[in-house]
């Protein structure tokens, strides 16, 4: 994984079949990057649904949430609609896992993203990171603690 204090690599990935998001578009906001193995898996579904419920708390901290997996943009679209998600899911599909590899969270054995979290500051620097066991929902406490700590350092 990237080290705390390192500048997060910029990227551009599809969020819908015809729209992309670039990380640098979010400069001035804190960014939560939630890498996860796969849409439709029970743990991933629970994790993304929890984060959807936490959005108002993230937004109060000037933080935007982005989910990233190697699923296709079409799969993300269906999953997001089914779960009524209100944050972007980005498709690290082709070249497969390129962004996940940049962030050190691609699992070559499974061909999926590892379950990993990053919190970036307003300038795009890593301020917190966490790698969860694949079968464990990491929850939101660590993210909220990281955001609170960033507030206390201002």
mmCIF file of C-alpha atoms in Angstrom:
data_model
loop_
_atom_site.group_PDB
_atom_site.id
_atom_site.type_symbol
_atom_site.label_atom_id
_atom_site.label_comp_id
_atom_site.label_asym_id
_atom_site.label_seq_id
_atom_site.Cartn_x
_atom_site.Cartn_y
_atom_site.Cartn_z
ATOM 1 C CA UNK A 1 0.000 0.000 0.000
ATOM 2 C CA UNK A 2 1.020 3.608 -0.407
ATOM 3 C CA UNK A 3 2.696 5.130 2.614
ATOM 4 C CA UNK A 4 1.062 7.814 4.747
ATOM 5 C CA UNK A 5 2.379 11.208 3.619
ATOM 6 C CA UNK A 6 2.820 10.123 -0.001
ATOM 7 C CA UNK A 7 1.028 11.957 -2.813
ATOM 8 C CA UNK A 8 -1.740 9.739 -4.165
ATOM 9 C CA UNK A 9 -1.318 8.923 -7.870
ATOM 10 C CA UNK A 10 -3.850 10.606 -10.132
ATOM 11 C CA UNK A 11 -6.181 8.424 -12.180
ATOM 12 C CA UNK A 12 -9.202 8.590 -14.435
ATOM 13 C CA UNK A 13 -11.781 5.770 -14.361
ATOM 14 C CA UNK A 14 -15.296 5.224 -15.647
ATOM 15 C CA UNK A 15 -18.131 5.780 -13.197
ATOM 16 C CA UNK A 16 -20.891 5.330 -15.789
ATOM 17 C CA UNK A 17 -20.732 3.977 -19.335
ATOM 18 C CA UNK A 18 -19.982 7.476 -20.659
ATOM 19 C CA UNK A 19 -18.502 9.435 -17.730
ATOM 20 C CA UNK A 20 -15.138 9.326 -16.029
ATOM 21 C CA UNK A 21 -13.896 10.764 -12.759
ATOM 22 C CA UNK A 22 -10.346 12.006 -12.319
ATOM 23 C CA UNK A 23 -8.918 12.120 -8.826
ATOM 24 C CA UNK A 24 -7.502 15.606 -9.430
ATOM 25 C CA UNK A 25 -11.071 16.892 -9.998
ATOM 26 C CA UNK A 26 -11.601 16.450 -6.265
ATOM 27 C CA UNK A 27 -8.698 18.663 -5.166
ATOM 28 C CA UNK A 28 -9.861 20.844 -2.274
ATOM 29 C CA UNK A 29 -11.900 17.981 -0.818
ATOM 30 C CA UNK A 30 -10.861 15.075 1.302
ATOM 31 C CA UNK A 31 -11.263 11.795 -0.529
ATOM 32 C CA UNK A 32 -12.062 8.356 0.837
ATOM 33 C CA UNK A 33 -10.953 5.629 -1.558
ATOM 34 C CA UNK A 34 -12.665 2.325 -0.794
ATOM 35 C CA UNK A 35 -11.129 -0.475 -2.845
ATOM 36 C CA UNK A 36 -13.187 -3.665 -2.658
ATOM 37 C CA UNK A 37 -13.089 -7.091 -4.336
ATOM 38 C CA UNK A 38 -16.407 -7.363 -6.174
ATOM 39 C CA UNK A 39 -19.926 -6.052 -6.611
ATOM 40 C CA UNK A 40 -22.628 -8.489 -5.489
ATOM 41 C CA UNK A 41 -20.531 -10.280 -2.878
ATOM 42 C CA UNK A 42 -22.149 -10.256 0.572
ATOM 43 C CA UNK A 43 -19.349 -8.449 2.424
ATOM 44 C CA UNK A 44 -18.832 -5.867 -0.328
ATOM 45 C CA UNK A 45 -22.549 -5.197 -0.546
ATOM 46 C CA UNK A 46 -22.761 -4.654 3.205
ATOM 47 C CA UNK A 47 -19.661 -2.430 3.187
ATOM 48 C CA UNK A 48 -20.892 -0.194 0.354
ATOM 49 C CA UNK A 49 -24.388 0.014 1.905
ATOM 50 C CA UNK A 50 -22.867 1.081 5.235
ATOM 51 C CA UNK A 51 -20.805 3.783 3.522
ATOM 52 C CA UNK A 52 -23.927 4.960 1.711
ATOM 53 C CA UNK A 53 -25.567 5.460 5.129
ATOM 54 C CA UNK A 54 -22.444 7.313 6.345
ATOM 55 C CA UNK A 55 -22.337 9.781 3.432
ATOM 56 C CA UNK A 56 -23.836 12.685 5.387
ATOM 57 C CA UNK A 57 -21.146 12.266 8.053
ATOM 58 C CA UNK A 58 -18.395 12.078 5.429
ATOM 59 C CA UNK A 59 -19.743 15.183 3.689
ATOM 60 C CA UNK A 60 -19.772 17.112 6.997
ATOM 61 C CA UNK A 61 -16.024 16.444 7.061
ATOM 62 C CA UNK A 62 -15.604 17.802 3.483
ATOM 63 C CA UNK A 63 -14.946 14.239 2.306
ATOM 64 C CA UNK A 64 -16.076 12.540 -0.889
ATOM 65 C CA UNK A 65 -16.351 8.760 -1.049
ATOM 66 C CA UNK A 66 -15.296 6.732 -4.074
ATOM 67 C CA UNK A 67 -15.642 2.962 -4.389
ATOM 68 C CA UNK A 68 -13.223 1.150 -6.722
ATOM 69 C CA UNK A 69 -13.193 -2.445 -7.952
ATOM 70 C CA UNK A 70 -12.230 -4.295 -11.115
ATOM 71 C CA UNK A 71 -15.884 -4.870 -12.025
ATOM 72 C CA UNK A 72 -17.092 -3.364 -15.301
ATOM 73 C CA UNK A 73 -18.888 -0.016 -15.514
ATOM 74 C CA UNK A 74 -22.062 -1.911 -16.460
ATOM 75 C CA UNK A 75 -21.806 -4.141 -13.407
ATOM 76 C CA UNK A 76 -21.277 -1.064 -11.204
ATOM 77 C CA UNK A 77 -24.293 0.632 -12.733
ATOM 78 C CA UNK A 78 -26.556 -2.329 -11.940
ATOM 79 C CA UNK A 79 -25.085 -2.801 -8.440
ATOM 80 C CA UNK A 80 -25.363 0.902 -7.611
ATOM 81 C CA UNK A 81 -28.992 1.028 -8.748
ATOM 82 C CA UNK A 82 -29.869 -2.156 -6.871
ATOM 83 C CA UNK A 83 -28.311 -0.855 -3.641
ATOM 84 C CA UNK A 84 -29.486 2.748 -4.201
ATOM 85 C CA UNK A 85 -25.943 4.050 -3.717
ATOM 86 C CA UNK A 86 -25.347 7.796 -3.838
ATOM 87 C CA UNK A 87 -21.604 7.836 -4.448
ATOM 88 C CA UNK A 88 -19.541 6.860 -7.487
ATOM 89 C CA UNK A 89 -18.244 3.347 -8.078
ATOM 90 C CA UNK A 90 -15.258 3.409 -10.396
ATOM 91 C CA UNK A 91 -14.373 0.625 -12.779
ATOM 92 C CA UNK A 92 -10.705 -0.434 -12.689
ATOM 93 C CA UNK A 93 -11.573 -2.908 -15.439
ATOM 94 C CA UNK A 94 -9.258 -2.221 -18.379
ATOM 95 C CA UNK A 95 -6.372 -2.375 -18.192
ATOM 96 C CA UNK A 96 -7.477 -4.669 -15.403
ATOM 97 C CA UNK A 97 -6.479 -3.445 -11.976
ATOM 98 C CA UNK A 98 -4.141 -0.684 -13.230
ATOM 99 C CA UNK A 99 -5.199 1.820 -10.553
ATOM 100 C CA UNK A 100 -5.365 -0.848 -7.854
ATOM 101 C CA UNK A 101 -1.804 -1.796 -8.733
ATOM 102 C CA UNK A 102 -0.716 1.872 -8.504
ATOM 103 C CA UNK A 103 -2.116 1.932 -4.980
ATOM 104 C CA UNK A 104 -0.612 -1.452 -4.051
ATOM 105 C CA UNK A 105 -3.969 -3.140 -3.493
ATOM 106 C CA UNK A 106 -4.365 -5.533 -6.436
ATOM 107 C CA UNK A 107 -4.449 -9.255 -5.671
ATOM 108 C CA UNK A 108 -2.749 -11.085 -8.541
ATOM 109 C CA UNK A 109 -3.978 -14.470 -7.293
ATOM 110 C CA UNK A 110 -7.683 -13.607 -7.393
ATOM 111 C CA UNK A 111 -7.608 -10.884 -10.053
ATOM 112 C CA UNK A 112 -9.493 -8.545 -7.707
ATOM 113 C CA UNK A 113 -8.838 -5.498 -5.576
ATOM 114 C CA UNK A 114 -7.935 -6.129 -1.981
ATOM 115 C CA UNK A 115 -10.312 -4.648 0.603
ATOM 116 C CA UNK A 116 -8.390 -1.450 1.311
ATOM 117 C CA UNK A 117 -9.158 2.077 2.444
ATOM 118 C CA UNK A 118 -7.325 5.352 1.967
ATOM 119 C CA UNK A 119 -8.168 8.803 3.288
ATOM 120 C CA UNK A 120 -6.586 11.624 1.289
ATOM 121 C CA UNK A 121 -6.332 15.239 2.381
ATOM 122 C CA UNK A 122 -7.442 18.240 0.343
ATOM 123 C CA UNK A 123 -4.124 18.283 -1.537
ATOM 124 C CA UNK A 124 -4.240 14.574 -2.413
ATOM 125 C CA UNK A 125 -1.805 13.219 0.185
ATOM 126 C CA UNK A 126 -2.423 9.931 1.986
ATOM 127 C CA UNK A 127 -3.303 10.657 5.610
ATOM 128 C CA UNK A 128 -4.626 7.223 6.601
ATOM 129 C CA UNK A 129 -4.718 3.717 5.149
ATOM 130 C CA UNK A 130 -6.101 0.351 6.151
ATOM 131 C CA UNK A 131 -5.960 -3.127 4.633
ATOM 132 C CA UNK A 132 -8.784 -5.371 5.814
ATOM 133 C CA UNK A 133 -8.987 -9.143 5.569
ATOM 134 C CA UNK A 134 -10.972 -9.912 2.428
ATOM 135 C CA UNK A 135 -13.901 -11.465 4.308
ATOM 136 C CA UNK A 136 -14.209 -8.697 6.910
ATOM 137 C CA UNK A 137 -16.184 -5.471 6.517
ATOM 138 C CA UNK A 138 -13.819 -2.796 7.868
ATOM 139 C CA UNK A 139 -16.712 -0.535 8.855
ATOM 140 C CA UNK A 140 -16.465 3.240 9.029
ATOM 141 C CA UNK A 141 -14.909 3.890 12.457
ATOM 142 C CA UNK A 142 -11.344 4.069 11.134
ATOM 143 C CA UNK A 143 -12.381 6.479 8.390
ATOM 144 C CA UNK A 144 -14.205 8.744 10.855
ATOM 145 C CA UNK A 145 -11.262 8.653 13.279
ATOM 146 C CA UNK A 146 -8.889 9.631 10.456
ATOM 147 C CA UNK A 147 -11.138 12.519 9.391
ATOM 148 C CA UNK A 148 -11.446 13.698 13.019
ATOM 149 C CA UNK A 149 -7.671 13.533 13.458
ATOM 150 C CA UNK A 150 -7.188 15.642 10.329
ATOM 151 C CA UNK A 151 -9.501 18.254 11.869
ATOM 152 C CA UNK A 152 -7.493 18.318 15.092
ATOM 153 C CA UNK A 153 -4.246 18.960 13.185
ATOM 154 C CA UNK A 154 -5.583 22.081 11.459
#
